[in-house]
Short mmCIF file of N, CA and C in Angstrom, two decimals:
data_model
loop_
_atom_site.label_atom_id
_atom_site.label_comp_id
_atom_site.label_asym_id
_atom_site.label_seq_id
_atom_site.Cartn_x
_atom_site.Cartn_y
_atom_site.Cartn_z
N MET A 1 -14.07 20.63 19.53
CA MET A 1 -13.46 19.30 19.46
C MET A 1 -11.97 19.45 19.18
N HIS A 2 -11.23 18.51 19.70
CA HIS A 2 -9.79 18.47 19.49
C HIS A 2 -9.48 17.40 18.45
N ASN A 3 -8.45 17.65 17.67
CA ASN A 3 -8.03 16.66 16.68
C ASN A 3 -7.11 15.66 17.38
N THR A 4 -7.63 14.48 17.69
CA THR A 4 -6.85 13.50 18.44
C THR A 4 -5.66 12.98 17.64
N ASN A 5 -5.66 13.15 16.33
CA ASN A 5 -4.51 12.74 15.53
C ASN A 5 -3.29 13.61 15.82
N LYS A 6 -3.51 14.78 16.39
CA LYS A 6 -2.41 15.68 16.71
C LYS A 6 -1.96 15.56 18.17
N LEU A 7 -2.62 14.72 18.92
CA LEU A 7 -2.25 14.55 20.32
C LEU A 7 -1.16 13.48 20.43
N HIS A 8 0.06 13.93 20.57
CA HIS A 8 1.20 12.99 20.62
C HIS A 8 1.15 12.10 21.86
N VAL A 9 0.43 12.54 22.87
CA VAL A 9 0.31 11.74 24.08
C VAL A 9 -0.33 10.39 23.77
N LEU A 10 -1.17 10.33 22.76
CA LEU A 10 -1.80 9.05 22.41
C LEU A 10 -0.79 8.05 21.87
N ASP A 11 0.28 8.54 21.22
CA ASP A 11 1.36 7.64 20.80
C ASP A 11 2.02 7.01 22.02
N ASN A 12 2.23 7.82 23.06
CA ASN A 12 2.79 7.30 24.30
C ASN A 12 1.84 6.31 24.96
N CYS A 13 0.55 6.60 24.89
CA CYS A 13 -0.45 5.70 25.46
C CYS A 13 -0.43 4.34 24.75
N LEU A 14 -0.26 4.36 23.45
CA LEU A 14 -0.18 3.10 22.70
C LEU A 14 1.03 2.28 23.14
N ARG A 15 2.17 2.95 23.32
CA ARG A 15 3.38 2.25 23.78
C ARG A 15 3.20 1.73 25.20
N LEU A 16 2.58 2.54 26.05
CA LEU A 16 2.32 2.11 27.42
C LEU A 16 1.43 0.87 27.44
N CYS A 17 0.41 0.88 26.62
CA CYS A 17 -0.52 -0.25 26.54
C CYS A 17 0.20 -1.51 26.05
N ALA A 18 0.99 -1.37 25.00
CA ALA A 18 1.74 -2.52 24.48
C ALA A 18 2.71 -3.06 25.52
N ARG A 19 3.39 -2.16 26.23
CA ARG A 19 4.34 -2.58 27.27
C ARG A 19 3.62 -3.29 28.42
N THR A 20 2.45 -2.79 28.78
CA THR A 20 1.67 -3.42 29.84
C THR A 20 1.25 -4.83 29.43
N TYR A 21 0.79 -4.99 28.20
CA TYR A 21 0.40 -6.32 27.72
C TYR A 21 1.61 -7.25 27.71
N GLU A 22 2.75 -6.73 27.30
CA GLU A 22 3.97 -7.54 27.26
C GLU A 22 4.36 -8.00 28.68
N LEU A 23 4.37 -7.08 29.62
CA LEU A 23 4.78 -7.41 30.98
C LEU A 23 3.80 -8.35 31.68
N THR A 24 2.52 -8.13 31.48
CA THR A 24 1.52 -8.96 32.16
C THR A 24 1.36 -10.32 31.49
N GLY A 25 1.91 -10.48 30.30
CA GLY A 25 1.81 -11.76 29.59
C GLY A 25 2.54 -12.89 30.29
N VAL A 26 3.45 -12.56 31.19
CA VAL A 26 4.20 -13.59 31.91
C VAL A 26 3.75 -13.72 33.37
N PHE A 27 2.69 -13.03 33.75
CA PHE A 27 2.15 -13.18 35.10
C PHE A 27 1.60 -14.60 35.25
N PRO A 28 1.49 -15.08 36.47
CA PRO A 28 0.96 -16.43 36.68
C PRO A 28 -0.45 -16.58 36.09
N PRO A 29 -0.76 -17.75 35.59
CA PRO A 29 -2.10 -17.99 35.02
C PRO A 29 -3.23 -17.68 36.01
N SER A 30 -2.96 -17.84 37.30
CA SER A 30 -3.98 -17.56 38.30
C SER A 30 -4.36 -16.07 38.35
N GLU A 31 -3.52 -15.22 37.76
CA GLU A 31 -3.79 -13.78 37.74
C GLU A 31 -4.48 -13.32 36.45
N ARG A 32 -4.79 -14.25 35.55
CA ARG A 32 -5.39 -13.91 34.27
C ARG A 32 -6.64 -13.05 34.44
N CYS A 33 -7.47 -13.38 35.41
CA CYS A 33 -8.70 -12.59 35.65
C CYS A 33 -8.54 -11.65 36.82
N GLY A 34 -7.33 -11.50 37.31
CA GLY A 34 -7.06 -10.62 38.44
C GLY A 34 -6.21 -9.44 38.02
N LEU A 35 -4.98 -9.42 38.51
CA LEU A 35 -4.09 -8.29 38.29
C LEU A 35 -3.77 -8.09 36.81
N THR A 36 -3.61 -9.18 36.07
CA THR A 36 -3.34 -9.06 34.63
C THR A 36 -4.44 -8.27 33.94
N ASP A 37 -5.67 -8.67 34.17
CA ASP A 37 -6.81 -8.01 33.54
C ASP A 37 -6.95 -6.57 34.01
N GLN A 38 -6.76 -6.31 35.29
CA GLN A 38 -6.89 -4.95 35.82
C GLN A 38 -5.84 -4.02 35.21
N MET A 39 -4.60 -4.49 35.12
CA MET A 39 -3.55 -3.64 34.57
C MET A 39 -3.78 -3.37 33.08
N ARG A 40 -4.20 -4.38 32.36
CA ARG A 40 -4.45 -4.20 30.93
C ARG A 40 -5.61 -3.22 30.70
N ARG A 41 -6.67 -3.37 31.48
CA ARG A 41 -7.81 -2.46 31.34
C ARG A 41 -7.43 -1.02 31.68
N ALA A 42 -6.65 -0.85 32.75
CA ALA A 42 -6.23 0.49 33.15
C ALA A 42 -5.37 1.13 32.06
N SER A 43 -4.47 0.35 31.46
CA SER A 43 -3.59 0.92 30.42
C SER A 43 -4.38 1.32 29.19
N VAL A 44 -5.36 0.53 28.81
CA VAL A 44 -6.21 0.87 27.67
C VAL A 44 -7.09 2.08 27.99
N SER A 45 -7.53 2.16 29.23
CA SER A 45 -8.42 3.24 29.65
C SER A 45 -7.75 4.61 29.56
N ILE A 46 -6.46 4.68 29.81
CA ILE A 46 -5.76 5.96 29.78
C ILE A 46 -5.92 6.62 28.42
N GLY A 47 -5.48 5.94 27.37
CA GLY A 47 -5.58 6.50 26.02
C GLY A 47 -7.02 6.64 25.54
N SER A 48 -7.86 5.69 25.93
CA SER A 48 -9.26 5.74 25.52
C SER A 48 -9.95 6.99 26.05
N ASN A 49 -9.68 7.33 27.29
CA ASN A 49 -10.32 8.52 27.87
C ASN A 49 -9.80 9.80 27.24
N ILE A 50 -8.51 9.84 26.92
CA ILE A 50 -7.97 11.02 26.24
C ILE A 50 -8.60 11.16 24.86
N ALA A 51 -8.69 10.06 24.13
CA ALA A 51 -9.29 10.10 22.79
C ALA A 51 -10.76 10.49 22.87
N GLU A 52 -11.47 9.93 23.85
CA GLU A 52 -12.89 10.27 24.01
C GLU A 52 -13.05 11.75 24.32
N GLY A 53 -12.21 12.26 25.21
CA GLY A 53 -12.28 13.68 25.55
C GLY A 53 -12.01 14.57 24.36
N GLY A 54 -11.09 14.12 23.49
CA GLY A 54 -10.80 14.87 22.28
C GLY A 54 -11.99 14.97 21.35
N GLY A 55 -12.88 14.02 21.46
CA GLY A 55 -14.08 14.02 20.63
C GLY A 55 -15.24 14.79 21.22
N ARG A 56 -15.06 15.29 22.43
CA ARG A 56 -16.12 16.07 23.07
C ARG A 56 -16.12 17.49 22.52
N PHE A 57 -17.19 18.21 22.79
CA PHE A 57 -17.40 19.53 22.17
C PHE A 57 -16.87 20.71 22.97
N THR A 58 -16.63 20.53 24.26
CA THR A 58 -16.17 21.67 25.05
C THR A 58 -14.83 21.36 25.70
N ASN A 59 -14.08 22.39 26.02
CA ASN A 59 -12.81 22.21 26.72
C ASN A 59 -13.04 21.62 28.10
N ALA A 60 -14.14 21.99 28.75
CA ALA A 60 -14.44 21.46 30.08
C ALA A 60 -14.62 19.94 30.03
N GLN A 61 -15.29 19.46 28.99
CA GLN A 61 -15.46 18.01 28.84
C GLN A 61 -14.13 17.33 28.56
N PHE A 62 -13.28 17.98 27.79
CA PHE A 62 -11.96 17.44 27.50
C PHE A 62 -11.13 17.35 28.78
N VAL A 63 -11.16 18.40 29.57
CA VAL A 63 -10.41 18.43 30.83
C VAL A 63 -10.91 17.33 31.77
N GLN A 64 -12.22 17.12 31.81
CA GLN A 64 -12.77 16.06 32.64
C GLN A 64 -12.25 14.70 32.19
N SER A 65 -12.17 14.47 30.89
CA SER A 65 -11.65 13.20 30.38
C SER A 65 -10.17 13.04 30.71
N LEU A 66 -9.43 14.13 30.69
CA LEU A 66 -8.01 14.08 31.09
C LEU A 66 -7.89 13.70 32.56
N SER A 67 -8.80 14.20 33.37
CA SER A 67 -8.79 13.86 34.79
C SER A 67 -9.05 12.37 35.00
N VAL A 68 -9.99 11.82 34.25
CA VAL A 68 -10.28 10.39 34.34
C VAL A 68 -9.08 9.58 33.88
N ALA A 69 -8.42 10.02 32.80
CA ALA A 69 -7.23 9.34 32.30
C ALA A 69 -6.12 9.37 33.35
N HIS A 70 -5.98 10.49 34.03
CA HIS A 70 -4.97 10.61 35.09
C HIS A 70 -5.27 9.62 36.21
N GLY A 71 -6.52 9.47 36.55
CA GLY A 71 -6.92 8.49 37.56
C GLY A 71 -6.56 7.07 37.14
N SER A 72 -6.77 6.75 35.88
CA SER A 72 -6.42 5.42 35.37
C SER A 72 -4.91 5.20 35.40
N ALA A 73 -4.14 6.26 35.12
CA ALA A 73 -2.68 6.15 35.18
C ALA A 73 -2.23 5.90 36.62
N SER A 74 -2.87 6.56 37.58
CA SER A 74 -2.55 6.33 38.98
C SER A 74 -2.90 4.91 39.39
N GLU A 75 -4.01 4.42 38.88
CA GLU A 75 -4.43 3.05 39.15
C GLU A 75 -3.38 2.07 38.60
N LEU A 76 -2.94 2.28 37.38
CA LEU A 76 -1.94 1.40 36.78
C LEU A 76 -0.63 1.45 37.55
N ASP A 77 -0.25 2.64 38.00
CA ASP A 77 0.97 2.78 38.77
C ASP A 77 0.90 1.96 40.06
N PHE A 78 -0.22 2.03 40.76
CA PHE A 78 -0.37 1.25 41.99
C PHE A 78 -0.36 -0.25 41.68
N GLN A 79 -1.06 -0.65 40.64
CA GLN A 79 -1.10 -2.06 40.28
C GLN A 79 0.29 -2.59 39.93
N ALA A 80 1.10 -1.75 39.29
CA ALA A 80 2.48 -2.15 38.98
C ALA A 80 3.27 -2.33 40.27
N ARG A 81 3.03 -1.48 41.25
CA ARG A 81 3.70 -1.62 42.54
C ARG A 81 3.29 -2.93 43.22
N VAL A 82 2.03 -3.30 43.10
CA VAL A 82 1.56 -4.58 43.65
C VAL A 82 2.27 -5.73 42.94
N ALA A 83 2.38 -5.64 41.61
CA ALA A 83 3.04 -6.70 40.84
C ALA A 83 4.50 -6.85 41.24
N VAL A 84 5.16 -5.73 41.51
CA VAL A 84 6.56 -5.78 41.97
C VAL A 84 6.61 -6.43 43.35
N GLU A 85 5.71 -6.03 44.23
CA GLU A 85 5.67 -6.58 45.59
C GLU A 85 5.44 -8.10 45.58
N LEU A 86 4.65 -8.57 44.63
CA LEU A 86 4.36 -10.01 44.51
C LEU A 86 5.40 -10.74 43.67
N SER A 87 6.44 -10.03 43.24
CA SER A 87 7.54 -10.58 42.43
C SER A 87 7.08 -11.07 41.06
N PHE A 88 6.02 -10.45 40.53
CA PHE A 88 5.58 -10.77 39.18
C PHE A 88 6.43 -10.04 38.14
N MET A 89 7.07 -8.94 38.56
CA MET A 89 7.97 -8.21 37.67
C MET A 89 9.02 -7.50 38.52
N ALA A 90 10.13 -7.16 37.88
CA ALA A 90 11.21 -6.47 38.58
C ALA A 90 10.84 -5.01 38.81
N ALA A 91 11.42 -4.43 39.83
CA ALA A 91 11.10 -3.04 40.19
C ALA A 91 11.43 -2.06 39.07
N ARG A 92 12.38 -2.39 38.22
CA ARG A 92 12.78 -1.47 37.14
C ARG A 92 11.93 -1.61 35.89
N THR A 93 11.01 -2.55 35.86
CA THR A 93 10.28 -2.80 34.62
C THR A 93 8.81 -2.42 34.60
N PRO A 94 8.26 -1.71 35.62
CA PRO A 94 6.84 -1.35 35.51
C PRO A 94 6.55 -0.59 34.22
N PRO A 95 5.37 -0.78 33.66
CA PRO A 95 5.04 -0.14 32.37
C PRO A 95 5.12 1.37 32.41
N THR A 96 4.86 1.97 33.55
CA THR A 96 4.89 3.42 33.63
C THR A 96 6.31 3.96 33.48
N CYS A 97 7.32 3.14 33.77
CA CYS A 97 8.70 3.58 33.62
C CYS A 97 9.14 3.59 32.16
N ALA A 98 8.40 2.90 31.32
CA ALA A 98 8.78 2.78 29.91
C ALA A 98 8.40 4.00 29.09
N ILE A 99 7.56 4.86 29.62
CA ILE A 99 7.03 5.99 28.87
C ILE A 99 7.55 7.29 29.47
N ARG A 100 8.04 8.14 28.63
CA ARG A 100 8.51 9.46 29.05
C ARG A 100 7.52 10.50 28.53
N SER A 101 7.23 11.49 29.33
CA SER A 101 6.36 12.58 28.88
C SER A 101 7.21 13.58 28.13
N ARG A 102 7.18 13.47 26.80
CA ARG A 102 7.94 14.39 25.98
C ARG A 102 7.31 14.48 24.62
N ARG A 103 7.67 15.51 23.90
CA ARG A 103 7.16 15.68 22.56
C ARG A 103 8.08 14.91 21.61
N PRO A 104 7.60 14.51 20.44
CA PRO A 104 8.37 13.66 19.54
C PRO A 104 9.72 14.24 19.13
N ASN A 105 9.85 15.55 18.98
CA ASN A 105 11.08 16.14 18.49
C ASN A 105 12.02 16.63 19.59
N GLU A 106 11.77 16.24 20.81
CA GLU A 106 12.65 16.66 21.92
C GLU A 106 13.78 15.69 22.11
#
């Protein structure tokens, strides 16, 4: 098992999730059960899968969970592109742009 408290990527996942909720909060009400919900679920799924994998007993299970999290990140990226195309958000503001892959002390 991995100690998920030491996985700094989960801090980034929390920020990504908060940013996604912030951005989708201004989407049209007609999207509440559509793109808004899909993007929010995908953002939560990324960190959830990493945390779940950290609780598994083998490295292979952890790697599988990372693969699922990567799929959710790709899903969120595409959904953000759809939101930009529909003018729900500006091209510079997708939630994936708000997060940098780096360690805390870099």
